[in-house]
PDB file of N, CA and C in Angstrom:
ATOM      1  N   MET A 242     -18.007 121.372  23.257  1.00  0.00           N
ATOM      2  CA  MET A 242     -18.526 120.013  23.139  1.00  0.00           C
ATOM      3  C   MET A 242     -19.160 119.562  24.442  1.00  0.00           C
ATOM      4  N   THR A 243     -19.854 120.428  25.096  1.00  0.00           N
ATOM      5  CA  THR A 243     -20.513 120.046  26.334  1.00  0.00           C
ATOM      6  C   THR A 243     -21.967 119.670  26.127  1.00  0.00           C
ATOM      7  N   SER A 244     -22.570 120.083  25.028  1.00  0.00           N
ATOM      8  CA  SER A 244     -23.977 119.740  24.816  1.00  0.00           C
ATOM      9  C   SER A 244     -24.081 118.350  24.199  1.00  0.00           C
ATOM     10  N   PRO A 245     -25.091 117.573  24.572  1.00  0.00           N
ATOM     11  CA  PRO A 245     -25.248 116.213  24.040  1.00  0.00           C
ATOM     12  C   PRO A 245     -25.482 116.182  22.537  1.00  0.00           C
ATOM     13  N   GLU A 246     -25.985 117.275  21.950  1.00  0.00           N
ATOM     14  CA  GLU A 246     -26.232 117.288  20.509  1.00  0.00           C
ATOM     15  C   GLU A 246     -24.926 117.273  19.724  1.00  0.00           C
ATOM     16  N   VAL A 247     -23.867 117.829  20.308  1.00  0.00           N
ATOM     17  CA  VAL A 247     -22.592 117.940  19.614  1.00  0.00           C
ATOM     18  C   VAL A 247     -21.644 116.809  20.004  1.00  0.00           C
ATOM     19  N   ASP A 248     -21.636 116.430  21.266  1.00  0.00           N
ATOM     20  CA  ASP A 248     -20.708 115.413  21.761  1.00  0.00           C
ATOM     21  C   ASP A 248     -21.196 114.020  21.371  1.00  0.00           C
ATOM     22  N   LEU A 249     -20.495 113.399  20.420  1.00  0.00           N
ATOM     23  CA  LEU A 249     -20.915 112.088  19.924  1.00  0.00           C
ATOM     24  C   LEU A 249     -20.716 110.979  20.947  1.00  0.00           C
ATOM     25  N   PHE A 250     -19.805 111.177  21.900  1.00  0.00           N
ATOM     26  CA  PHE A 250     -19.498 110.133  22.867  1.00  0.00           C
ATOM     27  C   PHE A 250     -20.087 110.415  24.243  1.00  0.00           C
ATOM     28  N   ALA A 251     -21.039 111.310  24.338  1.00  0.00           N
ATOM     29  CA  ALA A 251     -21.615 111.676  25.635  1.00  0.00           C
ATOM     30  C   ALA A 251     -22.370 110.520  26.269  1.00  0.00           C
ATOM     31  N   HIS A 252     -22.974 109.666  25.452  1.00  0.00           N
ATOM     32  CA  HIS A 252     -23.773 108.565  26.001  1.00  0.00           C
ATOM     33  C   HIS A 252     -22.941 107.319  26.305  1.00  0.00           C
ATOM     34  N   TYR A 253     -21.657 107.329  25.979  1.00  0.00           N
ATOM     35  CA  TYR A 253     -20.801 106.190  26.285  1.00  0.00           C
ATOM     36  C   TYR A 253     -20.112 106.397  27.625  1.00  0.00           C
ATOM     37  N   ASP A 254     -20.061 105.333  28.412  1.00  0.00           N
ATOM     38  CA  ASP A 254     -19.309 105.373  29.660  1.00  0.00           C
ATOM     39  C   ASP A 254     -18.176 104.365  29.517  1.00  0.00           C
ATOM     40  N   PHE A 255     -17.020 104.830  29.055  1.00  0.00           N
ATOM     41  CA  PHE A 255     -15.919 103.932  28.730  1.00  0.00           C
ATOM     42  C   PHE A 255     -15.322 103.253  29.952  1.00  0.00           C
ATOM     43  N   LYS A 256     -15.646 103.697  31.159  1.00  0.00           N
ATOM     44  CA  LYS A 256     -15.152 103.024  32.359  1.00  0.00           C
ATOM     45  C   LYS A 256     -15.765 101.635  32.491  1.00  0.00           C
ATOM     46  N   LEU A 257     -16.959 101.426  31.929  1.00  0.00           N
ATOM     47  CA  LEU A 257     -17.647 100.152  32.082  1.00  0.00           C
ATOM     48  C   LEU A 257     -17.330  99.172  30.960  1.00  0.00           C
ATOM     49  N   ILE A 258     -16.609  99.591  29.947  1.00  0.00           N
ATOM     50  CA  ILE A 258     -16.248  98.709  28.847  1.00  0.00           C
ATOM     51  C   ILE A 258     -14.849  98.188  29.134  1.00  0.00           C
ATOM     52  N   SER A 259     -14.752  96.910  29.442  1.00  0.00           N
ATOM     53  CA  SER A 259     -13.492  96.359  29.932  1.00  0.00           C
ATOM     54  C   SER A 259     -12.367  96.388  28.903  1.00  0.00           C
ATOM     55  N   LEU A 260     -12.632  96.022  27.674  1.00  0.00           N
ATOM     56  CA  LEU A 260     -11.573  95.977  26.670  1.00  0.00           C
ATOM     57  C   LEU A 260     -11.826  96.938  25.521  1.00  0.00           C
ATOM     58  N   GLY A 261     -12.773  97.836  25.658  1.00  0.00           N
ATOM     59  CA  GLY A 261     -13.060  98.817  24.623  1.00  0.00           C
ATOM     60  C   GLY A 261     -13.967  98.265  23.547  1.00  0.00           C
ATOM     61  N   GLU A 262     -14.284  99.117  22.610  1.00  0.00           N
ATOM     62  CA  GLU A 262     -15.094  98.693  21.474  1.00  0.00           C
ATOM     63  C   GLU A 262     -14.742  99.568  20.296  1.00  0.00           C
ATOM     64  N   GLY A 263     -15.045  99.078  19.107  1.00  0.00           N
ATOM     65  CA  GLY A 263     -14.756  99.857  17.909  1.00  0.00           C
ATOM     66  C   GLY A 263     -13.269 100.072  17.714  1.00  0.00           C
ATOM     67  N   TRP A 264     -12.877 101.269  17.352  1.00  0.00           N
ATOM     68  CA  TRP A 264     -11.473 101.562  17.083  1.00  0.00           C
ATOM     69  C   TRP A 264     -10.652 101.664  18.355  1.00  0.00           C
ATOM     70  N   ARG A 265     -11.295 101.657  19.519  1.00  0.00           N
ATOM     71  CA  ARG A 265     -10.562 101.716  20.791  1.00  0.00           C
ATOM     72  C   ARG A 265     -10.333 100.323  21.382  1.00  0.00           C
ATOM     73  N   ILE A 266     -10.627  99.291  20.644  1.00  0.00           N
ATOM     74  CA  ILE A 266     -10.569  97.931  21.183  1.00  0.00           C
ATOM     75  C   ILE A 266      -9.125  97.545  21.532  1.00  0.00           C
ATOM     76  N   CYS A 267      -8.993  96.728  22.540  1.00  0.00           N
ATOM     77  CA  CYS A 267      -7.682  96.266  22.997  1.00  0.00           C
ATOM     78  C   CYS A 267      -7.112  95.273  21.983  1.00  0.00           C
ATOM     79  N   PRO A 268      -5.890  95.474  21.492  1.00  0.00           N
ATOM     80  CA  PRO A 268      -5.323  94.545  20.516  1.00  0.00           C
ATOM     81  C   PRO A 268      -5.017  93.166  21.108  1.00  0.00           C
ATOM     82  N   GLY A 269      -4.891  93.062  22.417  1.00  0.00           N
ATOM     83  CA  GLY A 269      -4.592  91.777  23.043  1.00  0.00           C
ATOM     84  C   GLY A 269      -5.822  91.023  23.516  1.00  0.00           C
ATOM     85  N   LYS A 270      -7.012  91.491  23.156  1.00  0.00           N
ATOM     86  CA  LYS A 270      -8.251  90.864  23.626  1.00  0.00           C
ATOM     87  C   LYS A 270      -8.329  89.396  23.201  1.00  0.00           C
ATOM     88  N   ASN A 271      -8.080  89.110  21.931  1.00  0.00           N
ATOM     89  CA  ASN A 271      -8.182  87.730  21.447  1.00  0.00           C
ATOM     90  C   ASN A 271      -7.146  86.827  22.105  1.00  0.00           C
ATOM     91  N   LEU A 272      -5.930  87.333  22.292  1.00  0.00           N
ATOM     92  CA  LEU A 272      -4.895  86.546  22.966  1.00  0.00           C
ATOM     93  C   LEU A 272      -5.284  86.275  24.411  1.00  0.00           C
ATOM     94  N   GLY A 273      -5.830  87.268  25.086  1.00  0.00           N
ATOM     95  CA  GLY A 273      -6.274  87.090  26.468  1.00  0.00           C
ATOM     96  C   GLY A 273      -7.370  86.052  26.590  1.00  0.00           C
ATOM     97  N   MET A 274      -8.331  86.075  25.671  1.00  0.00           N
ATOM     98  CA  MET A 274      -9.416  85.095  25.701  1.00  0.00           C
ATOM     99  C   MET A 274      -8.879  83.686  25.435  1.00  0.00           C
ATOM    100  N   LEU A 275      -7.944  83.562  24.504  1.00  0.00           N
ATOM    101  CA  LEU A 275      -7.345  82.266  24.205  1.00  0.00           C
ATOM    102  C   LEU A 275      -6.560  81.736  25.397  1.00  0.00           C
ATOM    103  N   MET A 276      -5.791  82.600  26.056  1.00  0.00           N
ATOM    104  CA  MET A 276      -5.004  82.178  27.210  1.00  0.00           C
ATOM    105  C   MET A 276      -5.900  81.761  28.376  1.00  0.00           C
ATOM    106  N   ALA A 277      -7.009  82.463  28.573  1.00  0.00           N
ATOM    107  CA  ALA A 277      -7.943  82.080  29.634  1.00  0.00           C
ATOM    108  C   ALA A 277      -8.495  80.682  29.367  1.00  0.00           C
ATOM    109  N   GLU A 278      -8.779  80.369  28.105  1.00  0.00           N
ATOM    110  CA  GLU A 278      -9.280  79.041  27.744  1.00  0.00           C
ATOM    111  C   GLU A 278      -8.216  77.969  27.979  1.00  0.00           C
ATOM    112  N   VAL A 279      -6.966  78.267  27.642  1.00  0.00           N
ATOM    113  CA  VAL A 279      -5.871  77.311  27.837  1.00  0.00           C
ATOM    114  C   VAL A 279      -5.641  77.046  29.325  1.00  0.00           C
ATOM    115  N   VAL A 280      -5.671  78.096  30.139  1.00  0.00           N
ATOM    116  CA  VAL A 280      -5.472  77.938  31.584  1.00  0.00           C
ATOM    117  C   VAL A 280      -6.593  77.103  32.186  1.00  0.00           C
ATOM    118  N   LEU A 281      -7.839  77.384  31.806  1.00  0.00           N
ATOM    119  CA  LEU A 281      -8.968  76.612  32.327  1.00  0.00           C
ATOM    120  C   LEU A 281      -8.865  75.146  31.914  1.00  0.00           C
ATOM    121  N   ALA A 282      -8.531  74.884  30.655  1.00  0.00           N
ATOM    122  CA  ALA A 282      -8.380  73.502  30.192  1.00  0.00           C
ATOM    123  C   ALA A 282      -7.256  72.796  30.942  1.00  0.00           C
ATOM    124  N   SER A 283      -6.155  73.492  31.202  1.00  0.00           N
ATOM    125  CA  SER A 283      -5.039  72.893  31.947  1.00  0.00           C
ATOM    126  C   SER A 283      -5.450  72.530  33.365  1.00  0.00           C
ATOM    127  N   LEU A 284      -6.205  73.400  34.009  1.00  0.00           N
ATOM    128  CA  LEU A 284      -6.679  73.101  35.365  1.00  0.00           C
ATOM    129  C   LEU A 284      -7.622  71.903  35.374  1.00  0.00           C
ATOM    130  N   LEU A 285      -8.524  71.844  34.403  1.00  0.00           N
ATOM    131  CA  LEU A 285      -9.484  70.740  34.362  1.00  0.00           C
ATOM    132  C   LEU A 285      -8.805  69.402  34.096  1.00  0.00           C
ATOM    133  N   TYR A 286      -7.800  69.383  33.214  1.00  0.00           N
ATOM    134  CA  TYR A 286      -7.135  68.132  32.869  1.00  0.00           C
ATOM    135  C   TYR A 286      -6.063  67.720  33.868  1.00  0.00           C
ATOM    136  N   SER A 287      -5.525  68.640  34.637  1.00  0.00           N
ATOM    137  CA  SER A 287      -4.408  68.335  35.534  1.00  0.00           C
ATOM    138  C   SER A 287      -4.831  67.899  36.925  1.00  0.00           C
ATOM    139  N   PHE A 288      -6.101  68.052  37.261  1.00  0.00           N
ATOM    140  CA  PHE A 288      -6.566  67.723  38.600  1.00  0.00           C
ATOM    141  C   PHE A 288      -7.837  66.889  38.549  1.00  0.00           C
ATOM    142  N   ASP A 289      -7.986  66.032  39.554  1.00  0.00           N
ATOM    143  CA  ASP A 289      -9.273  65.383  39.811  1.00  0.00           C
ATOM    144  C   ASP A 289     -10.026  66.293  40.761  1.00  0.00           C
ATOM    145  N   TRP A 290     -11.201  66.736  40.365  1.00  0.00           N
ATOM    146  CA  TRP A 290     -11.989  67.672  41.166  1.00  0.00           C
ATOM    147  C   TRP A 290     -13.103  66.920  41.867  1.00  0.00           C
ATOM    148  N   GLN A 291     -13.284  67.183  43.167  1.00  0.00           N
ATOM    149  CA  GLN A 291     -14.377  66.564  43.912  1.00  0.00           C
ATOM    150  C   GLN A 291     -14.825  67.482  45.038  1.00  0.00           C
ATOM    151  N   LEU A 292     -16.034  67.251  45.484  1.00  0.00           N
ATOM    152  CA  LEU A 292     -16.571  68.030  46.597  1.00  0.00           C
ATOM    153  C   LEU A 292     -15.935  67.568  47.897  1.00  0.00           C
ATOM    154  N   PRO A 293     -15.823  68.450  48.887  1.00  0.00           N
ATOM    155  CA  PRO A 293     -15.297  68.034  50.190  1.00  0.00           C
ATOM    156  C   PRO A 293     -16.163  66.932  50.792  1.00  0.00           C
ATOM    157  N   SER A 294     -15.557  66.086  51.611  1.00  0.00           N
ATOM    158  CA  SER A 294     -16.313  64.987  52.210  1.00  0.00           C
ATOM    159  C   SER A 294     -17.460  65.540  53.044  1.00  0.00           C
ATOM    160  N   GLY A 295     -18.594  64.893  52.927  1.00  0.00           N
ATOM    161  CA  GLY A 295     -19.783  65.324  53.658  1.00  0.00           C
ATOM    162  C   GLY A 295     -20.690  66.232  52.848  1.00  0.00           C
ATOM    163  N   LEU A 296     -20.223  66.744  51.722  1.00  0.00           N
ATOM    164  CA  LEU A 296     -21.036  67.635  50.892  1.00  0.00           C
ATOM    165  C   LEU A 296     -21.495  66.878  49.658  1.00  0.00           C
ATOM    166  N   ARG A 297     -22.785  66.954  49.391  1.00  0.00           N
ATOM    167  CA  ARG A 297     -23.357  66.261  48.235  1.00  0.00           C
ATOM    168  C   ARG A 297     -23.716  67.278  47.159  1.00  0.00           C
ATOM    169  N   GLU A 298     -23.834  66.796  45.925  1.00  0.00           N
ATOM    170  CA  GLU A 298     -24.158  67.680  44.808  1.00  0.00           C
ATOM    171  C   GLU A 298     -25.481  68.409  45.021  1.00  0.00           C
ATOM    172  N   GLU A 299     -26.438  67.744  45.638  1.00  0.00           N
ATOM    173  CA  GLU A 299     -27.756  68.348  45.845  1.00  0.00           C
ATOM    174  C   GLU A 299     -27.687  69.531  46.807  1.00  0.00           C
ATOM    175  N   ASN A 300     -26.679  69.557  47.672  1.00  0.00           N
ATOM    176  CA  ASN A 300     -26.575  70.600  48.688  1.00  0.00           C
ATOM    177  C   ASN A 300     -25.739  71.802  48.250  1.00  0.00           C
ATOM    178  N   VAL A 301     -25.195  71.769  47.049  1.00  0.00           N
ATOM    179  CA  VAL A 301     -24.369  72.871  46.563  1.00  0.00           C
ATOM    180  C   VAL A 301     -25.280  73.987  46.067  1.00  0.00           C
ATOM    181  N   SER A 302     -25.094  75.174  46.610  1.00  0.00           N
ATOM    182  CA  SER A 302     -25.902  76.325  46.214  1.00  0.00           C
ATOM    183  C   SER A 302     -25.376  76.902  44.902  1.00  0.00           C
ATOM    184  N   MET A 303     -26.253  77.038  43.923  1.00  0.00           N
ATOM    185  CA  MET A 303     -25.878  77.614  42.637  1.00  0.00           C
ATOM    186  C   MET A 303     -26.474  79.007  42.457  1.00  0.00           C
ATOM    187  N   GLU A 304     -26.829  79.659  43.571  1.00  0.00           N
ATOM    188  CA  GLU A 304     -27.407  81.000  43.498  1.00  0.00           C
ATOM    189  C   GLU A 304     -26.376  81.987  42.971  1.00  0.00           C
ATOM    190  N   GLU A 305     -26.863  82.942  42.192  1.00  0.00           N
ATOM    191  CA  GLU A 305     -25.992  83.968  41.644  1.00  0.00           C
ATOM    192  C   GLU A 305     -26.198  85.276  42.388  1.00  0.00           C
ATOM    193  N   ALA A 306     -25.118  86.013  42.568  1.00  0.00           N
ATOM    194  CA  ALA A 306     -25.193  87.337  43.187  1.00  0.00           C
ATOM    195  C   ALA A 306     -25.349  88.375  42.079  1.00  0.00           C
ATOM    196  N   SER A 307     -26.058  89.435  42.363  1.00  0.00           N
ATOM    197  CA  SER A 307     -26.264  90.465  41.349  1.00  0.00           C
ATOM    198  C   SER A 307     -25.090  91.433  41.342  1.00  0.00           C
ATOM    199  N   GLY A 308     -24.847  92.000  40.203  1.00  0.00           N
ATOM    200  CA  GLY A 308     -23.763  92.958  40.037  1.00  0.00           C
ATOM    201  C   GLY A 308     -23.466  93.140  38.564  1.00  0.00           C
ATOM    202  N   ILE A 309     -22.376  93.806  38.254  1.00  0.00           N
ATOM    203  CA  ILE A 309     -22.004  94.005  36.849  1.00  0.00           C
ATOM    204  C   ILE A 309     -21.606  92.678  36.221  1.00  0.00           C
ATOM    205  N   THR A 310     -20.904  91.837  36.983  1.00  0.00           N
ATOM    206  CA  THR A 310     -20.556  90.503  36.507  1.00  0.00           C
ATOM    207  C   THR A 310     -21.335  89.471  37.310  1.00  0.00           C
ATOM    208  N   VAL A 311     -21.494  88.290  36.740  1.00  0.00           N
ATOM    209  CA  VAL A 311     -22.211  87.218  37.423  1.00  0.00           C
ATOM    210  C   VAL A 311     -21.205  86.399  38.215  1.00  0.00           C
ATOM    211  N   HIS A 312     -21.462  86.225  39.483  1.00  0.00           N
ATOM    212  CA  HIS A 312     -20.614  85.379  40.317  1.00  0.00           C
ATOM    213  C   HIS A 312     -21.489  84.663  41.339  1.00  0.00           C
ATOM    214  N   ARG A 313     -20.904  83.682  41.978  1.00  0.00           N
ATOM    215  CA  ARG A 313     -21.654  82.866  42.929  1.00  0.00           C
ATOM    216  C   ARG A 313     -21.945  83.652  44.196  1.00  0.00           C
ATOM    217  N   LYS A 314     -23.129  83.420  44.753  1.00  0.00           N
ATOM    218  CA  LYS A 314     -23.504  84.088  45.999  1.00  0.00           C
ATOM    219  C   LYS A 314     -22.727  83.500  47.173  1.00  0.00           C
ATOM    220  N   HIS A 315     -22.520  82.190  47.152  1.00  0.00           N
ATOM    221  CA  HIS A 315     -21.775  81.499  48.209  1.00  0.00           C
ATOM    222  C   HIS A 315     -20.558  80.827  47.579  1.00  0.00           C
ATOM    223  N   ALA A 316     -19.416  80.983  48.214  1.00  0.00           N
ATOM    224  CA  ALA A 316     -18.178  80.396  47.685  1.00  0.00           C
ATOM    225  C   ALA A 316     -18.273  78.876  47.654  1.00  0.00           C
ATOM    226  N   MET A 317     -17.600  78.283  46.691  1.00  0.00           N
ATOM    227  CA  MET A 317     -17.605  76.828  46.571  1.00  0.00           C
ATOM    228  C   MET A 317     -16.211  76.304  46.864  1.00  0.00           C
ATOM    229  N   CYS A 318     -16.114  75.371  47.781  1.00  0.00           N
ATOM    230  CA  CYS A 318     -14.837  74.739  48.112  1.00  0.00           C
ATOM    231  C   CYS A 318     -14.772  73.395  47.411  1.00  0.00           C
ATOM    232  N   THR A 319     -13.600  73.058  46.905  1.00  0.00           N
ATOM    233  CA  THR A 319     -13.404  71.762  46.269  1.00  0.00           C
ATOM    234  C   THR A 319     -12.121  71.136  46.790  1.00  0.00           C
ATOM    235  N   GLN A 320     -12.037  69.835  46.638  1.00  0.00           N
ATOM    236  CA  GLN A 320     -10.802  69.123  46.931  1.00  0.00           C
ATOM    237  C   GLN A 320     -10.210  68.698  45.596  1.00  0.00           C
ATOM    238  N   THR A 321      -8.920  68.866  45.473  1.00  0.00           N
ATOM    239  CA  THR A 321      -8.266  68.499  44.226  1.00  0.00           C
ATOM    240  C   THR A 321      -7.156  67.498  44.491  1.00  0.00           C
ATOM    241  N   LYS A 322      -6.921  66.681  43.494  1.00  0.00           N
ATOM    242  CA  LYS A 322      -5.821  65.727  43.545  1.00  0.00           C
ATOM    243  C   LYS A 322      -5.085  65.858  42.222  1.00  0.00           C
ATOM    244  N   HIS A 323      -3.779  66.118  42.302  1.00  0.00           N
ATOM    245  CA  HIS A 323      -2.992  66.311  41.087  1.00  0.00           C
ATOM    246  C   HIS A 323      -2.887  65.000  40.326  1.00  0.00           C
ATOM    247  N   VAL A 324      -3.059  65.068  39.029  1.00  0.00           N
ATOM    248  CA  VAL A 324      -2.987  63.896  38.170  1.00  0.00           C
ATOM    249  C   VAL A 324      -1.797  64.065  37.237  1.00  0.00           C
ATOM    250  N   ILE A 325      -0.946  63.058  37.194  1.00  0.00           N
ATOM    251  CA  ILE A 325       0.172  63.085  36.254  1.00  0.00           C
ATOM    252  C   ILE A 325      -0.305  62.397  34.986  1.00  0.00           C
ATOM    253  N   LEU A 326      -0.361  63.162  33.933  1.00  0.00           N
ATOM    254  CA  LEU A 326      -0.845  62.623  32.668  1.00  0.00           C
ATOM    255  C   LEU A 326       0.286  61.922  31.935  1.00  0.00           C
ATOM    256  N   ASP A 327       0.052  60.658  31.569  1.00  0.00           N
ATOM    257  CA  ASP A 327       1.077  59.895  30.865  1.00  0.00           C
ATOM    258  C   ASP A 327       1.441  60.541  29.538  1.00  0.00           C
ATOM    259  N   MET A 328       0.471  61.170  28.895  1.00  0.00           N
ATOM    260  CA  MET A 328       0.751  61.725  27.576  1.00  0.00           C
ATOM    261  C   MET A 328       1.756  62.873  27.638  1.00  0.00           C
ATOM    262  N   LEU A 329       1.928  63.484  28.806  1.00  0.00           N
ATOM    263  CA  LEU A 329       2.917  64.549  28.931  1.00  0.00           C
ATOM    264  C   LEU A 329       4.339  64.005  28.899  1.00  0.00           C
ATOM    265  N   PHE A 330       4.494  62.721  29.220  1.00  0.00           N
ATOM    266  CA  PHE A 330       5.821  62.133  29.305  1.00  0.00           C
ATOM    267  C   PHE A 330       6.122  61.177  28.157  1.00  0.00           C
ATOM    268  N   TRP A 331       5.276  61.173  27.146  1.00  0.00           N
ATOM    269  CA  TRP A 331       5.554  60.357  25.975  1.00  0.00           C
ATOM    270  C   TRP A 331       6.768  60.917  25.255  1.00  0.00           C
ATOM    271  N   THR A 332       7.581  60.037  24.773  1.00  0.00           N
ATOM    272  CA  THR A 332       8.699  60.478  23.939  1.00  0.00           C
ATOM    273  C   THR A 332       8.590  59.768  22.608  1.00  0.00           C
ATOM    274  N   TYR A 333       8.863  60.491  21.566  1.00  0.00           N
ATOM    275  CA  TYR A 333       8.773  59.910  20.227  1.00  0.00           C
ATOM    276  C   TYR A 333      10.103  59.266  19.872  1.00  0.00           C
ATOM    277  N   GLY A 334      10.033  58.192  19.114  1.00  0.00           N
ATOM    278  CA  GLY A 334      11.237  57.520  18.657  1.00  0.00           C
ATOM    279  C   GLY A 334      11.632  56.338  19.516  1.00  0.00           C
ATOM    280  N   LYS A 335      10.833  55.988  20.519  1.00  0.00           N
ATOM    281  CA  LYS A 335      11.166  54.815  21.339  1.00  0.00           C
ATOM    282  C   LYS A 335      10.721  53.562  20.654  1.00  0.00           C
TER     283      LYS A 335
END
């Protein structure tokens, strides 16, 4: 199975497929995607996000760096303030 005519998987590079595809797919892929969404939503709702003092929205670089994944060319710093949500402390039956 060394010739490309016989080897059906010769053109696939499975190292670059993060969670697999087809019958090799990761069974926890959907759970992982759901958990990532829950974590992001928790971070957004639990903190007040703002730029550091002296930095304006117009001055924030949104350039992307090239690579296999898309990420920011320059790191972004933020200031956060923890918010206690009243709805977390609601009790039923009062």
